[in-house]
mmCIF file of the C-alpha atoms, coordinates in Angstrom:
data_MODEL
# 
_entry.id   MODEL 
# 
loop_
_atom_site.group_PDB 
_atom_site.id 
_atom_site.type_symbol 
_atom_site.label_atom_id 
_atom_site.label_alt_id 
_atom_site.label_comp_id 
_atom_site.label_asym_id 
_atom_site.label_entity_id 
_atom_site.label_seq_id 
_atom_site.pdbx_PDB_ins_code 
_atom_site.Cartn_x 
_atom_site.Cartn_y 
_atom_site.Cartn_z 
_atom_site.occupancy 
_atom_site.B_iso_or_equiv 
_atom_site.pdbx_formal_charge 
_atom_site.auth_seq_id 
_atom_site.auth_comp_id 
_atom_site.auth_asym_id 
_atom_site.auth_atom_id 
_atom_site.pdbx_PDB_model_num 
ATOM 1   C CA . GLU A 1 1   ? 31.661 -14.255 -12.604 1.00 0.00 ? 1   GLU A CA 1 
ATOM 2   C CA . LEU A 1 2   ? 29.070 -16.643 -11.244 1.00 0.00 ? 2   LEU A CA 1 
ATOM 3   C CA . ILE A 1 3   ? 27.942 -17.238 -14.717 1.00 0.00 ? 3   ILE A CA 1 
ATOM 4   C CA . GLU A 1 4   ? 31.619 -18.085 -15.686 1.00 0.00 ? 4   GLU A CA 1 
ATOM 5   C CA . LEU A 1 5   ? 31.623 -20.495 -12.618 1.00 0.00 ? 5   LEU A CA 1 
ATOM 6   C CA . GLY A 1 6   ? 28.625 -22.199 -14.430 1.00 0.00 ? 6   GLY A CA 1 
ATOM 7   C CA . ALA A 1 7   ? 25.416 -20.871 -12.489 1.00 0.00 ? 7   ALA A CA 1 
ATOM 8   C CA . VAL A 1 8   ? 22.492 -20.858 -14.702 1.00 0.00 ? 8   VAL A CA 1 
ATOM 9   C CA . THR A 1 9   ? 19.676 -19.616 -12.608 1.00 0.00 ? 9   THR A CA 1 
ATOM 10  C CA . PHE A 1 10  ? 19.401 -16.499 -10.316 1.00 0.00 ? 10  PHE A CA 1 
ATOM 11  C CA . LEU A 1 11  ? 16.670 -15.049 -8.224  1.00 0.00 ? 11  LEU A CA 1 
ATOM 12  C CA . VAL A 1 12  ? 17.487 -11.274 -7.675  1.00 0.00 ? 12  VAL A CA 1 
ATOM 13  C CA . PRO A 1 13  ? 15.496 -9.367  -5.441  1.00 0.00 ? 13  PRO A CA 1 
ATOM 14  C CA . GLY A 1 14  ? 14.588 -5.665  -5.590  1.00 0.00 ? 14  GLY A CA 1 
ATOM 15  C CA . ASN A 1 15  ? 14.622 -3.009  -2.785  1.00 0.00 ? 15  ASN A CA 1 
ATOM 16  C CA . PHE A 1 16  ? 11.631 -2.668  -0.571  1.00 0.00 ? 16  PHE A CA 1 
ATOM 17  C CA . PRO A 1 17  ? 9.776  0.521   -0.147  1.00 0.00 ? 17  PRO A CA 1 
ATOM 18  C CA . PHE A 1 18  ? 12.252 2.108   2.433   1.00 0.00 ? 18  PHE A CA 1 
ATOM 19  C CA . GLY A 1 19  ? 9.975  5.066   2.647   1.00 0.00 ? 19  GLY A CA 1 
ATOM 20  C CA . CYS A 1 20  ? 7.656  2.918   5.033   1.00 0.00 ? 20  CYS A CA 1 
ATOM 21  C CA . SER A 1 21  ? 10.319 1.723   7.279   1.00 0.00 ? 21  SER A CA 1 
ATOM 22  C CA . PRO A 1 22  ? 10.257 2.997   11.082  1.00 0.00 ? 22  PRO A CA 1 
ATOM 23  C CA . THR A 1 23  ? 14.095 3.585   10.734  1.00 0.00 ? 23  THR A CA 1 
ATOM 24  C CA . TYR A 1 24  ? 13.821 6.102   7.968   1.00 0.00 ? 24  TYR A CA 1 
ATOM 25  C CA . LEU A 1 25  ? 10.103 7.536   9.092   1.00 0.00 ? 25  LEU A CA 1 
ATOM 26  C CA . THR A 1 26  ? 12.092 8.153   12.422  1.00 0.00 ? 26  THR A CA 1 
ATOM 27  C CA . LEU A 1 27  ? 15.310 9.627   10.904  1.00 0.00 ? 27  LEU A CA 1 
ATOM 28  C CA . PHE A 1 28  ? 13.329 11.996  8.661   1.00 0.00 ? 28  PHE A CA 1 
ATOM 29  C CA . GLN A 1 29  ? 10.548 12.603  11.028  1.00 0.00 ? 29  GLN A CA 1 
ATOM 30  C CA . GLY A 1 30  ? 9.036  16.264  10.813  1.00 0.00 ? 30  GLY A CA 1 
ATOM 31  C CA . SER A 1 31  ? 9.370  16.275  7.014   1.00 0.00 ? 31  SER A CA 1 
ATOM 32  C CA . ASP A 1 32  ? 6.693  18.403  5.242   1.00 0.00 ? 32  ASP A CA 1 
ATOM 33  C CA . LYS A 1 33  ? 3.388  16.626  5.410   1.00 0.00 ? 33  LYS A CA 1 
ATOM 34  C CA . ASP A 1 34  ? 3.312  16.486  1.718   1.00 0.00 ? 34  ASP A CA 1 
ATOM 35  C CA . GLN A 1 35  ? 6.121  14.280  1.497   1.00 0.00 ? 35  GLN A CA 1 
ATOM 36  C CA . TYR A 1 36  ? 4.176  11.554  3.147   1.00 0.00 ? 36  TYR A CA 1 
ATOM 37  C CA . ASP A 1 37  ? 1.797  9.389   1.120   1.00 0.00 ? 37  ASP A CA 1 
ATOM 38  C CA . PRO A 1 38  ? -1.744 10.078  2.550   1.00 0.00 ? 38  PRO A CA 1 
ATOM 39  C CA . LEU A 1 39  ? -2.937 6.278   2.022   1.00 0.00 ? 39  LEU A CA 1 
ATOM 40  C CA . THR A 1 40  ? 0.228  4.682   3.961   1.00 0.00 ? 40  THR A CA 1 
ATOM 41  C CA . GLY A 1 41  ? 2.164  7.427   5.682   1.00 0.00 ? 41  GLY A CA 1 
ATOM 42  C CA . CYS A 1 42  ? 5.179  6.398   3.942   1.00 0.00 ? 42  CYS A CA 1 
ATOM 43  C CA . LEU A 1 43  ? 7.837  9.038   2.834   1.00 0.00 ? 43  LEU A CA 1 
ATOM 44  C CA . THR A 1 44  ? 7.021  9.031   -0.942  1.00 0.00 ? 44  THR A CA 1 
ATOM 45  C CA . TRP A 1 45  ? 10.344 10.678  -2.030  1.00 0.00 ? 45  TRP A CA 1 
ATOM 46  C CA . LEU A 1 46  ? 12.276 7.697   -0.267  1.00 0.00 ? 46  LEU A CA 1 
ATOM 47  C CA . ASN A 1 47  ? 9.665  5.213   -2.002  1.00 0.00 ? 47  ASN A CA 1 
ATOM 48  C CA . GLN A 1 48  ? 10.500 6.992   -5.186  1.00 0.00 ? 48  GLN A CA 1 
ATOM 49  C CA . PHE A 1 49  ? 14.318 6.486   -4.745  1.00 0.00 ? 49  PHE A CA 1 
ATOM 50  C CA . SER A 1 50  ? 13.611 2.814   -3.985  1.00 0.00 ? 50  SER A CA 1 
ATOM 51  C CA . GLN A 1 51  ? 11.545 2.538   -7.234  1.00 0.00 ? 51  GLN A CA 1 
ATOM 52  C CA . TYR A 1 52  ? 14.309 4.222   -9.246  1.00 0.00 ? 52  TYR A CA 1 
ATOM 53  C CA . HIS A 1 53  ? 16.945 1.696   -7.653  1.00 0.00 ? 53  HIS A CA 1 
ATOM 54  C CA . ASN A 1 54  ? 14.682 -1.175  -8.851  1.00 0.00 ? 54  ASN A CA 1 
ATOM 55  C CA . GLN A 1 55  ? 14.276 0.370   -12.302 1.00 0.00 ? 55  GLN A CA 1 
ATOM 56  C CA . LEU A 1 56  ? 18.201 0.686   -12.828 1.00 0.00 ? 56  LEU A CA 1 
ATOM 57  C CA . LEU A 1 57  ? 18.501 -3.116  -11.361 1.00 0.00 ? 57  LEU A CA 1 
ATOM 58  C CA . ARG A 1 58  ? 16.142 -4.317  -14.130 1.00 0.00 ? 58  ARG A CA 1 
ATOM 59  C CA . LYS A 1 59  ? 17.651 -2.467  -16.996 1.00 0.00 ? 59  LYS A CA 1 
ATOM 60  C CA . GLU A 1 60  ? 20.832 -4.142  -15.702 1.00 0.00 ? 60  GLU A CA 1 
ATOM 61  C CA . LEU A 1 61  ? 19.616 -7.645  -15.383 1.00 0.00 ? 61  LEU A CA 1 
ATOM 62  C CA . GLU A 1 62  ? 18.146 -7.320  -18.956 1.00 0.00 ? 62  GLU A CA 1 
ATOM 63  C CA . LYS A 1 63  ? 21.622 -6.505  -20.373 1.00 0.00 ? 63  LYS A CA 1 
ATOM 64  C CA . ILE A 1 64  ? 22.786 -9.556  -18.453 1.00 0.00 ? 64  ILE A CA 1 
ATOM 65  C CA . ARG A 1 65  ? 20.182 -11.622 -19.967 1.00 0.00 ? 65  ARG A CA 1 
ATOM 66  C CA . ASN A 1 66  ? 21.009 -10.467 -23.292 1.00 0.00 ? 66  ASN A CA 1 
ATOM 67  C CA . LEU A 1 67  ? 24.579 -11.227 -22.710 1.00 0.00 ? 67  LEU A CA 1 
ATOM 68  C CA . HIS A 1 68  ? 23.874 -14.729 -21.390 1.00 0.00 ? 68  HIS A CA 1 
ATOM 69  C CA . PRO A 1 69  ? 20.643 -16.040 -22.965 1.00 0.00 ? 69  PRO A CA 1 
ATOM 70  C CA . ASP A 1 70  ? 21.011 -19.469 -21.535 1.00 0.00 ? 70  ASP A CA 1 
ATOM 71  C CA . THR A 1 71  ? 21.141 -18.091 -17.946 1.00 0.00 ? 71  THR A CA 1 
ATOM 72  C CA . ASN A 1 72  ? 17.662 -17.709 -16.197 1.00 0.00 ? 72  ASN A CA 1 
ATOM 73  C CA . ILE A 1 73  ? 17.557 -14.396 -14.220 1.00 0.00 ? 73  ILE A CA 1 
ATOM 74  C CA . VAL A 1 74  ? 14.257 -13.910 -12.280 1.00 0.00 ? 74  VAL A CA 1 
ATOM 75  C CA . TYR A 1 75  ? 13.766 -10.581 -10.734 1.00 0.00 ? 75  TYR A CA 1 
ATOM 76  C CA . ALA A 1 76  ? 11.720 -10.698 -7.333  1.00 0.00 ? 76  ALA A CA 1 
ATOM 77  C CA . ASP A 1 77  ? 9.614  -7.618  -7.012  1.00 0.00 ? 77  ASP A CA 1 
ATOM 78  C CA . TYR A 1 78  ? 10.035 -7.059  -3.322  1.00 0.00 ? 78  TYR A CA 1 
ATOM 79  C CA . TYR A 1 79  ? 8.647  -3.302  -3.758  1.00 0.00 ? 79  TYR A CA 1 
ATOM 80  C CA . SER A 1 80  ? 5.274  -4.009  -5.392  1.00 0.00 ? 80  SER A CA 1 
ATOM 81  C CA . THR A 1 81  ? 4.907  -7.004  -3.247  1.00 0.00 ? 81  THR A CA 1 
ATOM 82  C CA . THR A 1 82  ? 5.194  -5.324  -0.035  1.00 0.00 ? 82  THR A CA 1 
ATOM 83  C CA . LEU A 1 83  ? 3.444  -2.047  -0.876  1.00 0.00 ? 83  LEU A CA 1 
ATOM 84  C CA . ARG A 1 84  ? 0.191  -4.106  -1.670  1.00 0.00 ? 84  ARG A CA 1 
ATOM 85  C CA . ILE A 1 85  ? 0.475  -4.978  2.208   1.00 0.00 ? 85  ILE A CA 1 
ATOM 86  C CA . TYR A 1 86  ? 0.782  -1.228  3.109   1.00 0.00 ? 86  TYR A CA 1 
ATOM 87  C CA . HIS A 1 87  ? -1.821 -0.386  0.988   1.00 0.00 ? 87  HIS A CA 1 
ATOM 88  C CA . SER A 1 88  ? -4.508 -3.137  2.422   1.00 0.00 ? 88  SER A CA 1 
ATOM 89  C CA . PRO A 1 89  ? -2.699 -3.927  5.894   1.00 0.00 ? 89  PRO A CA 1 
ATOM 90  C CA . ASN A 1 90  ? -6.299 -5.446  7.481   1.00 0.00 ? 90  ASN A CA 1 
ATOM 91  C CA . LYS A 1 91  ? -6.600 -7.638  4.351   1.00 0.00 ? 91  LYS A CA 1 
ATOM 92  C CA . PHE A 1 92  ? -3.273 -9.244  5.153   1.00 0.00 ? 92  PHE A CA 1 
ATOM 93  C CA . GLY A 1 93  ? -3.865 -9.328  9.134   1.00 0.00 ? 93  GLY A CA 1 
ATOM 94  C CA . PHE A 1 94  ? -1.710 -6.359  10.132  1.00 0.00 ? 94  PHE A CA 1 
ATOM 95  C CA . LYS A 1 95  ? -2.876 -3.660  12.571  1.00 0.00 ? 95  LYS A CA 1 
ATOM 96  C CA . GLU A 1 96  ? 0.553  -1.611  12.636  1.00 0.00 ? 96  GLU A CA 1 
ATOM 97  C CA . THR A 1 97  ? 2.342  -0.940  9.454   1.00 0.00 ? 97  THR A CA 1 
ATOM 98  C CA . LEU A 1 98  ? 4.714  1.727   10.419  1.00 0.00 ? 98  LEU A CA 1 
ATOM 99  C CA . LYS A 1 99  ? 5.592  1.198   14.260  1.00 0.00 ? 99  LYS A CA 1 
ATOM 100 C CA . ALA A 1 100 ? 8.111  -1.489  15.324  1.00 0.00 ? 100 ALA A CA 1 
ATOM 101 C CA . CYS A 1 101 ? 6.923  -4.228  17.425  1.00 0.00 ? 101 CYS A CA 1 
ATOM 102 C CA . CYS A 1 102 ? 10.076 -4.359  19.420  1.00 0.00 ? 102 CYS A CA 1 
ATOM 103 C CA . GLY A 1 103 ? 10.834 -0.577  19.963  1.00 0.00 ? 103 GLY A CA 1 
ATOM 104 C CA . THR A 1 104 ? 11.444 2.280   22.442  1.00 0.00 ? 104 THR A CA 1 
ATOM 105 C CA . GLY A 1 105 ? 8.222  4.460   21.976  1.00 0.00 ? 105 GLY A CA 1 
ATOM 106 C CA . GLY A 1 106 ? 7.748  7.462   19.938  1.00 0.00 ? 106 GLY A CA 1 
ATOM 107 C CA . LEU A 1 107 ? 5.786  7.712   16.716  1.00 0.00 ? 107 LEU A CA 1 
ATOM 108 C CA . TYR A 1 108 ? 7.394  4.760   14.893  1.00 0.00 ? 108 TYR A CA 1 
ATOM 109 C CA . ASP A 1 109 ? 8.719  2.906   18.085  1.00 0.00 ? 109 ASP A CA 1 
ATOM 110 C CA . TYR A 1 110 ? 12.176 2.934   16.822  1.00 0.00 ? 110 TYR A CA 1 
ATOM 111 C CA . ASN A 1 111 ? 15.275 4.555   18.429  1.00 0.00 ? 111 ASN A CA 1 
ATOM 112 C CA . LEU A 1 112 ? 18.685 4.218   16.563  1.00 0.00 ? 112 LEU A CA 1 
ATOM 113 C CA . SER A 1 113 ? 20.538 4.192   20.067  1.00 0.00 ? 113 SER A CA 1 
ATOM 114 C CA . ARG A 1 114 ? 18.413 1.895   21.741  1.00 0.00 ? 114 ARG A CA 1 
ATOM 115 C CA . ALA A 1 115 ? 18.097 -1.319  19.627  1.00 0.00 ? 115 ALA A CA 1 
ATOM 116 C CA . CYS A 1 116 ? 15.711 -4.159  20.189  1.00 0.00 ? 116 CYS A CA 1 
ATOM 117 C CA . GLY A 1 117 ? 17.126 -7.128  22.226  1.00 0.00 ? 117 GLY A CA 1 
ATOM 118 C CA . TYR A 1 118 ? 19.840 -5.003  23.898  1.00 0.00 ? 118 TYR A CA 1 
ATOM 119 C CA . PRO A 1 119 ? 19.713 -3.625  27.615  1.00 0.00 ? 119 PRO A CA 1 
ATOM 120 C CA . PRO A 1 120 ? 17.529 -2.191  28.581  1.00 0.00 ? 120 PRO A CA 1 
ATOM 121 C CA . LEU A 1 121 ? 14.959 -3.098  25.803  1.00 0.00 ? 121 LEU A CA 1 
ATOM 122 C CA . ARG A 1 122 ? 14.072 -6.487  26.340  1.00 0.00 ? 122 ARG A CA 1 
ATOM 123 C CA . GLN A 1 123 ? 10.111 -6.567  25.635  1.00 0.00 ? 123 GLN A CA 1 
ATOM 124 C CA . CYS A 1 124 ? 8.099  -6.357  22.429  1.00 0.00 ? 124 CYS A CA 1 
ATOM 125 C CA . CYS A 1 125 ? 4.492  -6.090  21.437  1.00 0.00 ? 125 CYS A CA 1 
ATOM 126 C CA . ASN A 1 126 ? 2.030  -8.523  22.491  1.00 0.00 ? 126 ASN A CA 1 
ATOM 127 C CA . ASP A 1 127 ? 1.367  -10.000 18.827  1.00 0.00 ? 127 ASP A CA 1 
ATOM 128 C CA . PRO A 1 128 ? 4.202  -9.514  16.343  1.00 0.00 ? 128 PRO A CA 1 
ATOM 129 C CA . SER A 1 129 ? 2.201  -11.081 13.534  1.00 0.00 ? 129 SER A CA 1 
ATOM 130 C CA . SER A 1 130 ? -0.067 -7.966  13.629  1.00 0.00 ? 130 SER A CA 1 
ATOM 131 C CA . TYR A 1 131 ? 3.042  -5.747  12.962  1.00 0.00 ? 131 TYR A CA 1 
ATOM 132 C CA . MET A 1 132 ? 4.968  -5.442  9.784   1.00 0.00 ? 132 MET A CA 1 
ATOM 133 C CA . SER A 1 133 ? 8.155  -4.163  11.376  1.00 0.00 ? 133 SER A CA 1 
ATOM 134 C CA . TRP A 1 134 ? 10.000 -6.109  13.729  1.00 0.00 ? 134 TRP A CA 1 
ATOM 135 C CA . ASP A 1 135 ? 12.667 -3.766  15.233  1.00 0.00 ? 135 ASP A CA 1 
ATOM 136 C CA . GLY A 1 136 ? 12.273 -0.857  12.766  1.00 0.00 ? 136 GLY A CA 1 
ATOM 137 C CA . ILE A 1 137 ? 14.759 -2.409  10.212  1.00 0.00 ? 137 ILE A CA 1 
ATOM 138 C CA . HIS A 1 138 ? 13.483 -5.973  9.681   1.00 0.00 ? 138 HIS A CA 1 
ATOM 139 C CA . TYR A 1 139 ? 10.043 -7.218  8.929   1.00 0.00 ? 139 TYR A CA 1 
ATOM 140 C CA . THR A 1 140 ? 8.386  -9.638  11.122  1.00 0.00 ? 140 THR A CA 1 
ATOM 141 C CA . GLU A 1 141 ? 8.017  -13.228 10.496  1.00 0.00 ? 141 GLU A CA 1 
ATOM 142 C CA . ALA A 1 142 ? 4.323  -12.680 9.124   1.00 0.00 ? 142 ALA A CA 1 
ATOM 143 C CA . VAL A 1 143 ? 5.371  -10.223 6.290   1.00 0.00 ? 143 VAL A CA 1 
ATOM 144 C CA . ASN A 1 144 ? 8.564  -12.214 5.204   1.00 0.00 ? 144 ASN A CA 1 
ATOM 145 C CA . ARG A 1 145 ? 6.226  -15.242 4.722   1.00 0.00 ? 145 ARG A CA 1 
ATOM 146 C CA . LEU A 1 146 ? 3.685  -13.249 2.739   1.00 0.00 ? 146 LEU A CA 1 
ATOM 147 C CA . ILE A 1 147 ? 6.640  -11.992 0.540   1.00 0.00 ? 147 ILE A CA 1 
ATOM 148 C CA . ALA A 1 148 ? 7.853  -15.484 0.110   1.00 0.00 ? 148 ALA A CA 1 
ATOM 149 C CA . ASN A 1 149 ? 4.698  -16.988 -0.814  1.00 0.00 ? 149 ASN A CA 1 
ATOM 150 C CA . VAL A 1 150 ? 4.109  -14.164 -3.337  1.00 0.00 ? 150 VAL A CA 1 
ATOM 151 C CA . VAL A 1 151 ? 7.562  -14.191 -4.984  1.00 0.00 ? 151 VAL A CA 1 
ATOM 152 C CA . PHE A 1 152 ? 7.436  -18.094 -5.204  1.00 0.00 ? 152 PHE A CA 1 
ATOM 153 C CA . GLU A 1 153 ? 4.238  -18.176 -6.907  1.00 0.00 ? 153 GLU A CA 1 
ATOM 154 C CA . GLU A 1 154 ? 5.526  -15.229 -9.264  1.00 0.00 ? 154 GLU A CA 1 
ATOM 155 C CA . LEU A 1 155 ? 8.470  -17.373 -9.751  1.00 0.00 ? 155 LEU A CA 1 
ATOM 156 C CA . MET A 1 156 ? 6.581  -20.342 -10.718 1.00 0.00 ? 156 MET A CA 1 
ATOM 157 C CA . ASN A 1 157 ? 4.399  -18.598 -12.928 1.00 0.00 ? 157 ASN A CA 1 
ATOM 158 C CA . SER A 1 158 ? 7.209  -16.860 -14.789 1.00 0.00 ? 158 SER A CA 1 
ATOM 159 C CA . ILE A 1 159 ? 8.812  -20.189 -15.683 1.00 0.00 ? 159 ILE A CA 1 
ATOM 160 C CA . HIS A 1 160 ? 7.506  -22.732 -18.321 1.00 0.00 ? 160 HIS A CA 1 
ATOM 161 C CA . SER A 1 161 ? 8.644  -25.635 -16.553 1.00 0.00 ? 161 SER A CA 1 
ATOM 162 C CA . LEU A 1 162 ? 11.311 -26.501 -13.766 1.00 0.00 ? 162 LEU A CA 1 
ATOM 163 C CA . ASN A 1 163 ? 13.621 -27.385 -16.648 1.00 0.00 ? 163 ASN A CA 1 
ATOM 164 C CA . ASN A 1 164 ? 13.779 -24.167 -17.662 1.00 0.00 ? 164 ASN A CA 1 
ATOM 165 C CA . LEU A 1 165 ? 15.477 -23.280 -14.372 1.00 0.00 ? 165 LEU A CA 1 
ATOM 166 C CA . CYS A 1 166 ? 17.467 -26.179 -13.691 1.00 0.00 ? 166 CYS A CA 1 
ATOM 167 C CA . PRO A 1 167 ? 18.548 -28.255 -16.655 1.00 0.00 ? 167 PRO A CA 1 
ATOM 168 C CA . ALA A 1 168 ? 18.385 -31.920 -16.359 1.00 0.00 ? 168 ALA A CA 1 
ATOM 169 C CA . SER A 1 169 ? 22.108 -32.191 -16.468 1.00 0.00 ? 169 SER A CA 1 
ATOM 170 C CA . THR A 1 170 ? 22.650 -29.558 -13.271 1.00 0.00 ? 170 THR A CA 1 
ATOM 171 C CA . ILE A 1 171 ? 19.384 -31.241 -11.467 1.00 0.00 ? 171 ILE A CA 1 
ATOM 172 C CA . ASN A 1 172 ? 21.081 -34.673 -11.779 1.00 0.00 ? 172 ASN A CA 1 
ATOM 173 C CA . LYS A 1 173 ? 24.820 -33.561 -10.826 1.00 0.00 ? 173 LYS A CA 1 
ATOM 174 C CA . LEU A 1 174 ? 23.852 -31.282 -8.014  1.00 0.00 ? 174 LEU A CA 1 
ATOM 175 C CA . ARG A 1 175 ? 20.952 -33.342 -6.572  1.00 0.00 ? 175 ARG A CA 1 
ATOM 176 C CA . MET A 1 176 ? 18.950 -30.253 -6.369  1.00 0.00 ? 176 MET A CA 1 
ATOM 177 C CA . ILE A 1 177 ? 15.753 -32.099 -7.271  1.00 0.00 ? 177 ILE A CA 1 
ATOM 178 C CA . TYR A 1 178 ? 14.749 -35.339 -5.366  1.00 0.00 ? 178 TYR A CA 1 
ATOM 179 C CA . PRO A 1 179 ? 14.338 -38.195 -7.637  1.00 0.00 ? 179 PRO A CA 1 
ATOM 180 C CA . LYS A 1 180 ? 10.652 -39.382 -7.958  1.00 0.00 ? 180 LYS A CA 1 
ATOM 181 C CA . SER A 1 181 ? 11.340 -42.312 -5.513  1.00 0.00 ? 181 SER A CA 1 
ATOM 182 C CA . GLU A 1 182 ? 12.160 -39.944 -2.704  1.00 0.00 ? 182 GLU A CA 1 
ATOM 183 C CA . MET A 1 183 ? 9.118  -37.511 -3.142  1.00 0.00 ? 183 MET A CA 1 
# 
């Protein structure tokens, strides 16, 4: 529908590794030890589900690309990007990968009935930038910044030029790119 309305460029994100989320780790806590990745502590079966979703998404995107060869569809691989951080958290400055910064205690600092920010829970960790999860559901600003940088870099490497993403007629009409005099 968006292509029919004239959209020519799409950035489509894949799923994150949900098996590393404090939410799901808490909900499925007590699973057999062999269901956890020994390197990351994430639930392998749930990460496999995320990967399967991403695989199907990529297949559908390829079908759309074939139907609309003049449309730019870029897949953002959130899964692999984030999993790199889980595999080497110290390299990226993270001390806590599976616990929520703003949480209620327990193994993963997450409780579905006592969400971050609502009474009586009004405190969080001392250094959110050292945590991957903000509240058990969302990533911290530090993780989002890393993901955005990697996705942007991969986006720039995957295109030959900006003109491939935004044809000159589109750029000029929508003023998506500033003229040289304004840069």
